Short mmCIF file of C-alpha atoms in Angstrom, two decimals:
data_model
loop_
_atom_site.label_atom_id
_atom_site.label_comp_id
_atom_site.label_asym_id
_atom_site.label_seq_id
_atom_site.Cartn_x
_atom_site.Cartn_y
_atom_site.Cartn_z
CA MET K 238 -70.33 33.82 -39.71
CA SER K 239 -68.84 36.79 -37.81
CA LYS K 240 -65.12 36.58 -37.33
CA LEU K 241 -64.20 36.76 -33.66
CA VAL K 242 -61.06 38.78 -33.05
CA ARG K 243 -60.16 37.34 -29.68
CA THR K 244 -58.55 33.95 -29.12
CA GLY K 245 -58.03 31.94 -25.96
CA LEU K 246 -60.07 34.38 -23.94
CA MET K 247 -59.72 32.75 -20.52
CA ALA K 248 -56.59 30.73 -21.11
CA GLY K 249 -54.75 30.57 -17.82
CA ALA K 250 -56.01 33.93 -16.66
CA MET K 251 -58.24 35.07 -13.84
CA ALA K 252 -61.19 37.19 -14.95
CA MET K 253 -62.65 40.10 -13.06
CA ILE K 254 -65.80 38.70 -11.47
CA LEU K 255 -68.54 41.06 -10.34
CA ALA K 256 -71.95 40.64 -8.76
CA VAL K 257 -74.97 42.25 -10.34
CA GLY K 258 -75.90 45.21 -8.20
CA THR K 259 -72.36 46.48 -7.36
CA THR K 260 -71.99 50.21 -6.78
CA ALA K 261 -70.13 50.73 -10.06
CA PRO K 262 -72.06 52.55 -12.81
CA ALA K 263 -73.68 50.13 -15.19
CA TYR K 264 -72.88 49.90 -18.84
CA ALA K 265 -75.28 52.11 -20.75
CA ARG K 266 -77.26 51.03 -23.76
CA GLY K 267 -75.56 52.86 -26.59
CA GLY K 268 -75.14 51.99 -30.23
CA ASP K 269 -77.88 51.32 -32.74
CA GLY K 270 -78.85 47.75 -31.96
CA GLY K 271 -82.55 48.54 -31.80
CA GLU K 272 -85.12 50.78 -30.25
CA GLU K 273 -87.39 51.00 -27.24
CA THR K 274 -91.06 50.46 -28.02
CA GLY K 275 -94.20 50.16 -25.93
CA GLY K 276 -93.73 46.38 -25.93
CA GLY K 277 -90.04 46.42 -25.08
CA TYR K 278 -86.77 46.52 -26.99
CA GLU K 279 -87.08 45.69 -30.71
CA VAL K 280 -84.43 44.99 -33.30
CA GLU K 281 -84.23 44.49 -37.03
CA VAL K 282 -83.80 40.77 -37.67
CA SER K 283 -82.88 39.06 -40.95
CA VAL K 284 -85.26 36.15 -41.50
CA VAL K 285 -85.72 33.62 -44.29
CA PHE K 286 -89.30 32.42 -44.80
CA SER K 287 -90.17 29.16 -46.58
CA GLY K 288 -93.15 26.83 -46.89
CA ASP K 289 -96.40 26.75 -48.84
CA ALA K 290 -97.79 29.71 -46.82
CA ALA K 291 -94.61 31.82 -46.94
CA PRO K 292 -95.10 35.47 -47.93
CA ASP K 293 -94.59 35.99 -51.67
CA GLY K 294 -93.39 32.44 -51.99
CA GLY K 295 -90.62 32.79 -49.43
CA GLY K 296 -87.20 34.39 -49.29
CA GLY K 297 -85.25 36.80 -47.15
CA TYR K 298 -86.85 39.62 -45.19
CA THR K 299 -85.90 42.08 -42.49
CA ILE K 300 -88.48 42.30 -39.75
CA SER K 301 -88.76 44.33 -36.57
CA MET K 302 -89.51 42.18 -33.54
CA PRO K 303 -88.78 41.88 -29.82
CA ALA K 304 -85.24 40.84 -28.96
CA THR K 305 -84.29 38.48 -26.14
CA CYS K 306 -80.57 39.35 -26.19
CA TRP K 307 -78.40 41.45 -28.46
CA TRP K 308 -74.95 43.04 -28.66
CA GLU K 309 -74.52 46.80 -28.40
CA GLN K 310 -71.45 48.96 -28.78
CA MET K 311 -69.77 49.54 -25.43
CA SER K 312 -70.78 52.83 -23.81
CA TYR K 313 -69.59 53.83 -20.34
CA ASP K 314 -70.16 57.32 -18.94
CA GLY K 315 -67.24 57.18 -16.54
CA TRP K 316 -66.97 57.23 -12.75
CA PRO K 317 -65.21 60.48 -11.86
CA GLU K 318 -65.16 59.79 -8.09
CA LYS K 319 -63.05 56.70 -8.79
CA ASN K 320 -61.05 58.10 -11.73
CA VAL K 321 -62.65 55.68 -14.16
CA PRO K 322 -62.73 57.29 -17.61
CA ALA K 323 -65.63 57.32 -20.06
CA VAL K 324 -65.24 55.05 -23.08
CA ASP K 325 -67.28 54.39 -26.20
CA GLY K 326 -65.76 51.07 -27.29
CA THR K 327 -63.87 52.41 -30.33
CA SER K 328 -60.28 52.42 -28.96
CA ALA K 329 -58.51 49.30 -27.65
CA GLU K 330 -55.86 51.43 -25.94
CA ALA K 331 -58.57 53.45 -24.16
CA MET K 332 -60.34 50.22 -23.18
CA LEU K 333 -57.15 48.86 -21.59
CA LYS K 334 -56.79 52.02 -19.52
CA TRP K 335 -60.47 51.83 -18.64
CA TYR K 336 -60.09 48.24 -17.49
CA ASP K 337 -57.16 49.06 -15.22
CA ALA K 338 -59.05 51.99 -13.68
CA TYR K 339 -62.26 50.04 -13.36
CA VAL K 340 -60.63 47.08 -11.63
CA ALA K 341 -58.70 49.37 -9.30
CA SER K 342 -61.93 51.20 -8.34
CA LEU K 343 -63.60 48.00 -7.26
CA GLY K 344 -60.84 46.30 -5.33
CA SER K 345 -61.36 42.63 -4.62
CA SER K 346 -63.76 40.57 -6.69
CA SER K 347 -67.28 40.84 -5.38
CA THR K 348 -68.74 37.92 -3.48
CA GLY K 349 -72.16 39.42 -2.76
CA ALA K 350 -75.45 37.74 -3.39
CA GLY K 351 -77.10 37.65 -6.82
CA TRP K 352 -76.09 36.83 -10.35
CA TYR K 353 -72.44 37.26 -11.39
CA TYR K 354 -70.86 38.49 -14.57
CA SER K 355 -67.26 38.60 -15.72
CA LEU K 356 -64.96 40.90 -17.62
CA PRO K 357 -62.19 39.34 -19.71
CA PRO K 358 -58.72 39.20 -18.15
CA ARG K 359 -56.21 42.02 -18.69
CA GLU K 360 -54.29 39.88 -21.18
CA TRP K 361 -57.30 39.95 -23.49
CA PHE K 362 -57.39 43.78 -23.43
CA GLN K 363 -53.67 43.74 -24.23
CA GLN K 364 -54.35 41.44 -27.22
CA GLN K 365 -56.88 43.90 -28.57
CA ALA K 366 -54.48 46.81 -28.13
CA ALA K 367 -51.78 44.86 -29.95
CA LEU K 368 -54.16 44.21 -32.85
CA GLU K 369 -54.94 47.92 -32.98
CA ASP K 370 -51.25 48.81 -32.99
CA ALA K 371 -50.76 46.38 -35.88
CA GLY K 372 -53.42 48.21 -37.91
CA THR K 373 -56.52 46.14 -37.14
CA ASP K 374 -59.13 48.36 -35.53
CA VAL K 375 -61.72 46.71 -33.31
CA THR K 376 -65.00 47.78 -31.72
CA PHE K 377 -66.06 46.63 -28.28
CA TYR K 378 -69.55 45.38 -27.51
CA THR K 379 -71.56 44.40 -24.48
CA PRO K 380 -74.54 41.99 -24.48
CA GLN K 381 -77.98 43.10 -23.37
CA CYS K 382 -81.09 41.05 -22.61
CA GLN K 383 -84.74 41.71 -21.82
CA GLY K 384 -85.92 41.26 -18.26
CA ASP K 385 -84.27 41.04 -14.89
CA ASP K 386 -82.40 37.78 -15.39
CA ASP K 387 -80.04 38.98 -18.08
CA TRP K 388 -76.84 37.26 -17.10
CA PRO K 389 -78.19 33.71 -16.51
CA LEU K 390 -80.01 33.99 -19.84
CA LEU K 391 -76.74 34.73 -21.64
CA VAL K 392 -75.32 31.45 -20.30
CA GLU K 393 -78.49 29.45 -20.95
CA LEU K 394 -78.65 30.60 -24.58
CA GLY K 395 -74.94 30.26 -25.21
CA TYR K 396 -74.85 33.82 -26.50
CA THR K 397 -71.48 34.70 -24.99
CA ASP K 398 -68.40 32.96 -23.64
CA VAL K 399 -68.38 31.94 -20.01
CA TYR K 400 -65.89 31.74 -17.18
CA ASP K 401 -66.06 28.64 -15.02
CA GLY K 402 -66.58 29.87 -11.48
CA GLY K 403 -66.49 26.41 -9.98
CA ASP K 404 -69.07 24.84 -7.69
CA PHE K 405 -69.71 28.11 -5.85
CA LEU K 406 -70.31 30.51 -8.74
CA GLY K 407 -70.99 28.16 -11.65
CA GLN K 408 -70.90 29.39 -15.27
CA ILE K 409 -70.36 33.15 -15.34
CA PRO K 410 -71.11 35.09 -18.56
CA ILE K 411 -68.36 37.27 -20.00
CA VAL K 412 -70.02 40.59 -20.80
CA LEU K 413 -67.54 42.14 -23.18
CA ASN K 414 -66.44 41.19 -26.68
CA ALA K 415 -64.67 42.78 -29.65
CA TRP K 416 -64.96 42.44 -33.39
CA GLU K 417 -63.08 44.02 -36.24
CA VAL K 418 -64.69 47.29 -37.30
CA ASN K 419 -65.91 45.87 -40.62
CA VAL K 420 -67.46 42.79 -38.92
CA SER K 421 -70.92 42.89 -37.35
CA PRO K 422 -71.56 41.25 -33.99
CA PRO K 423 -73.78 38.15 -33.96
CA GLU K 424 -77.45 38.56 -34.86
CA PRO K 425 -79.75 39.42 -31.94
CA VAL K 426 -81.23 36.46 -30.08
CA VAL K 427 -84.97 36.25 -30.53
CA ASP K 428 -87.43 34.02 -28.76
CA PRO K 429 -88.65 31.34 -31.20
CA GLU K 430 -92.19 31.92 -29.92
CA ASP K 431 -91.95 35.58 -30.86
CA LEU K 432 -90.58 34.45 -34.23
CA ALA K 433 -93.53 32.07 -34.58
CA ILE K 434 -95.98 34.89 -33.83
CA GLU K 435 -94.34 37.01 -36.55
CA ALA K 436 -94.51 34.09 -38.96
CA ARG K 437 -98.18 33.54 -38.21
CA GLU K 438 -98.85 37.22 -38.91
CA VAL K 439 -97.39 36.97 -42.41
CA MET K 440 -98.81 33.54 -43.38
CA GLU K 441 -100.47 33.70 -46.76
CA ILE K 442 -103.81 31.99 -46.42
CA ALA K 443 -106.07 32.91 -49.30
CA ALA K 444 -109.69 33.83 -48.71
CA PRO K 445 -111.95 30.97 -49.86
CA GLU K 446 -113.29 32.33 -53.18
CA VAL K 447 -116.00 29.91 -54.35
CA ASP K 448 -117.78 28.90 -57.49
CA ARG K 449 -121.10 27.04 -57.60
CA ASN K 450 -123.47 25.02 -59.72
CA PRO K 451 -126.26 25.22 -60.92
CA LYS K 452 -126.74 28.78 -62.19
CA MET K 453 -129.76 29.80 -64.25
CA ALA K 454 -128.83 30.92 -67.75
CA ASP K 455 -131.34 33.82 -67.73
CA GLY K 456 -128.76 36.23 -66.36
CA SER K 457 -129.85 35.94 -62.72
CA ALA K 458 -127.39 33.09 -62.01
CA ALA K 459 -129.94 31.75 -59.54
CA THR K 460 -129.96 28.30 -58.06
CA PHE K 461 -133.08 26.43 -56.91
CA VAL K 462 -134.92 25.63 -53.70
CA ASN K 463 -134.26 22.15 -52.30
CA LEU K 464 -131.83 21.34 -55.09
CA PRO K 465 -128.28 20.40 -54.05
CA THR K 466 -126.11 23.37 -54.97
CA TRP K 467 -122.43 22.60 -55.30
CA PHE K 468 -119.87 24.98 -53.83
CA TRP K 469 -116.13 24.62 -54.29
CA VAL K 470 -113.06 26.79 -53.76
CA THR K 471 -111.41 28.08 -56.90
CA ASP K 472 -108.00 27.85 -55.18
CA PRO K 473 -107.48 24.52 -53.39
CA GLN K 474 -104.75 26.10 -51.24
CA SER K 475 -107.37 28.29 -49.60
CA VAL K 476 -108.41 25.16 -47.66
CA GLY K 477 -104.90 23.71 -47.46
CA GLY K 478 -105.42 21.22 -50.26
CA GLU K 479 -106.65 17.70 -49.49
CA ASP K 480 -104.87 17.66 -46.12
CA GLY K 481 -106.24 21.00 -44.95
CA GLU K 482 -102.80 22.11 -43.83
CA LEU K 483 -100.47 25.03 -44.54
CA SER K 484 -97.15 25.96 -42.99
CA VAL K 485 -94.53 28.66 -42.90
CA ARG K 486 -90.99 28.32 -41.51
CA ALA K 487 -88.92 31.27 -40.32
CA GLU K 488 -85.18 30.97 -39.83
CA VAL K 489 -83.02 33.74 -38.34
CA VAL K 490 -79.99 34.38 -40.49
CA GLY K 491 -76.73 33.67 -38.68
CA SER K 492 -78.51 32.00 -35.78
CA PRO K 493 -79.76 28.50 -34.88
CA VAL K 494 -83.17 29.94 -33.99
CA TRP K 495 -86.07 28.88 -36.15
CA ALA K 496 -89.84 28.47 -35.85
CA GLU K 497 -92.38 26.72 -38.00
CA VAL K 498 -96.07 27.49 -37.85
CA THR K 499 -98.58 24.90 -39.00
CA ALA K 500 -102.21 25.92 -39.62
CA LYS K 501 -104.86 23.21 -39.94
CA THR K 502 -108.45 23.63 -41.03
CA GLY K 503 -111.42 21.29 -40.92
CA GLY K 504 -112.45 22.58 -44.31
CA LEU K 505 -114.98 24.99 -45.73
CA SER K 506 -118.00 26.42 -43.96
CA ILE K 507 -120.94 27.61 -46.08
CA ALA K 508 -123.49 29.70 -44.15
CA SER K 509 -126.69 31.47 -45.32
CA PRO K 510 -130.11 32.38 -43.92
CA ALA K 511 -131.66 29.39 -45.69
CA GLY K 512 -129.04 26.66 -45.64
CA SER K 513 -125.57 25.89 -44.27
CA ARG K 514 -122.94 23.15 -44.50
CA GLU K 515 -119.52 22.19 -43.16
CA CYS K 516 -117.33 20.41 -45.74
CA ASP K 517 -113.96 18.80 -45.26
CA PRO K 518 -111.12 19.86 -47.60
CA THR K 519 -111.52 16.93 -49.99
CA LEU K 520 -115.12 17.96 -50.66
CA ALA K 521 -114.38 21.67 -50.72
CA ILE K 522 -111.81 21.34 -53.56
CA GLN K 523 -114.06 19.16 -55.75
CA PRO K 524 -115.65 21.14 -58.62
CA TRP K 525 -119.00 20.09 -59.96
CA GLN K 526 -118.80 17.63 -62.85
CA ALA K 527 -121.58 15.98 -64.76
CA GLY K 528 -122.17 12.45 -63.53
CA LEU K 529 -120.69 12.92 -60.05
CA GLU K 530 -122.76 11.93 -57.06
CA ASN K 531 -123.80 14.85 -54.85
CA ALA K 532 -122.04 13.14 -51.96
CA SER K 533 -118.76 13.75 -53.79
CA GLY K 534 -118.95 17.53 -53.31
CA CYS K 535 -119.82 20.29 -50.90
CA THR K 536 -123.54 20.79 -51.46
CA VAL K 537 -126.09 23.02 -49.80
CA GLU K 538 -129.91 22.76 -50.18
CA PHE K 539 -131.62 26.13 -49.73
CA SER K 540 -134.96 25.73 -47.95
CA ARG K 541 -136.78 28.71 -49.51
CA ALA K 542 -136.47 31.26 -52.26
CA SER K 543 -134.51 34.45 -51.67
CA VAL K 544 -137.39 36.82 -52.57
CA ALA K 545 -136.82 38.81 -49.34
CA TYR K 546 -133.16 39.41 -50.23
CA PRO K 547 -132.59 41.65 -53.22
CA GLY K 548 -129.66 40.26 -55.12
CA GLY K 549 -129.87 36.90 -53.35
CA TYR K 550 -128.96 35.35 -50.00
CA PRO K 551 -125.73 36.53 -48.43
CA VAL K 552 -123.71 33.30 -48.42
CA THR K 553 -120.49 33.32 -46.40
CA ALA K 554 -117.72 30.91 -47.25
CA SER K 555 -115.21 30.71 -44.44
CA THR K 556 -112.24 28.73 -43.14
CA PHE K 557 -111.08 28.46 -39.52
CA TRP K 558 -107.49 27.46 -38.83
CA ASN K 559 -105.95 26.17 -35.63
CA ALA K 560 -102.29 27.20 -35.42
CA THR K 561 -99.42 25.46 -33.64
CA TRP K 562 -95.67 26.03 -33.73
CA GLU K 563 -92.43 24.28 -33.11
CA GLY K 564 -88.87 25.47 -33.18
CA VAL K 565 -85.42 25.65 -31.65
CA ASN K 566 -84.03 28.39 -29.38
CA GLN K 567 -80.55 29.86 -29.31
CA GLY K 568 -79.36 27.16 -26.93
CA GLY K 569 -80.59 24.35 -29.21
CA ALA K 570 -83.58 23.33 -27.10
CA GLU K 571 -86.73 22.21 -28.92
CA VAL K 572 -89.79 24.29 -28.06
CA GLY K 573 -93.34 24.75 -29.33
CA GLY K 574 -96.94 25.40 -28.46
CA ASP K 575 -100.26 26.85 -29.63
CA LEU K 576 -100.92 30.18 -31.32
CA ASP K 577 -104.07 32.22 -31.85
CA PRO K 578 -106.27 30.71 -34.59
CA LEU K 579 -106.78 32.32 -38.01
CA GLU K 580 -109.91 32.82 -40.04
CA GLN K 581 -110.69 33.80 -43.60
CA SER K 582 -114.09 34.48 -45.17
CA VAL K 583 -115.79 35.68 -48.36
CA THR K 584 -119.45 36.67 -48.72
CA VAL K 585 -121.30 36.44 -52.02
CA ASN K 586 -124.93 36.88 -53.00
CA VAL K 587 -126.72 33.75 -54.23
CA PRO K 588 -130.23 34.15 -55.73
CA VAL K 589 -132.46 31.16 -55.00
CA ALA K 590 -135.61 30.59 -57.07
CA GLU K 591 -138.53 28.16 -56.82
CA VAL K 592 -138.25 25.35 -59.31
CA GLN K 593 -141.86 25.73 -60.55
CA SER K 594 -141.35 29.41 -61.34
CA VAL K 595 -138.99 28.53 -64.17
CA VAL K 596 -140.95 25.57 -65.69
CA GLU K 597 -142.63 26.54 -68.95
CA GLY K 598 -146.01 25.09 -69.83
CA ASP K 599 -146.88 23.24 -73.04
CA GLY K 600 -148.76 26.24 -74.40
#
């Protein structure tokens, strides 16, 4: 857990309350919290994957994904007309001077329409300056969020402290914080649905490699017309085992956010120009064994020989997976929904011969 430098942020003190859209220059996105991409602002997030479909068996990974909210080092270009200095969030003494100038430039607290945000009280800036004087350097950060409703989202997700503005203003997010220089700010907030999408993308669902029986021993490995041919997957996990289910869970390190993706399949589909079959997982994982009834396995009867297909019929073994997700967001709310389905397939050539063509006469 990150160690928070400040203590008793709002104890007995009035914060500087501002309305979004005031004439003061906005805080600029500085720092290295992430990067702008075509799909929005992305950050590097530490994630732990687990589950029977986790990549490489699970473990910790760093992934790049859209951020909902994140902390960036304070960057303010200054307001020369109002004598407000530029600051970069690396000096507590400079931040105290900035606060005094900034508050003086704005006059009374804003009561305009729109969302409100709050700066900490002057006493807090003095606390940071005292820490700095005592040899503990701190760095100042501001929170950022995607979209137009940044400030309410900070409150909803519990990503920053709040000032109680009473019945009129409600819970107002405090948009400045400080941590010791060797302590990182909290991990970025990510939407659990975005996390679920990332988890779905890395799910390890094996392609359904199949074996079959019978196979002619003459080197052609052909099966026969109108004879039940058994197909089974060589890896039962490629159809989710008997239950036809696989899952992967992704947990953001240092955050309550997690998402778990569950993929379910109806089993194995065998498709060819001369015979097809849908088999549930319990049939698809059953290898041929002498003495077993054909109803115990996934069998296909080919209606004609494959003479028109050099090398045999193209037989496609495939699995189709419906994907759902559930999880918890930064504020602790349970969420979930549907994701795009997944599909895996393998195509092999299966020669099919007429039974009579391989029957030898008596002489």
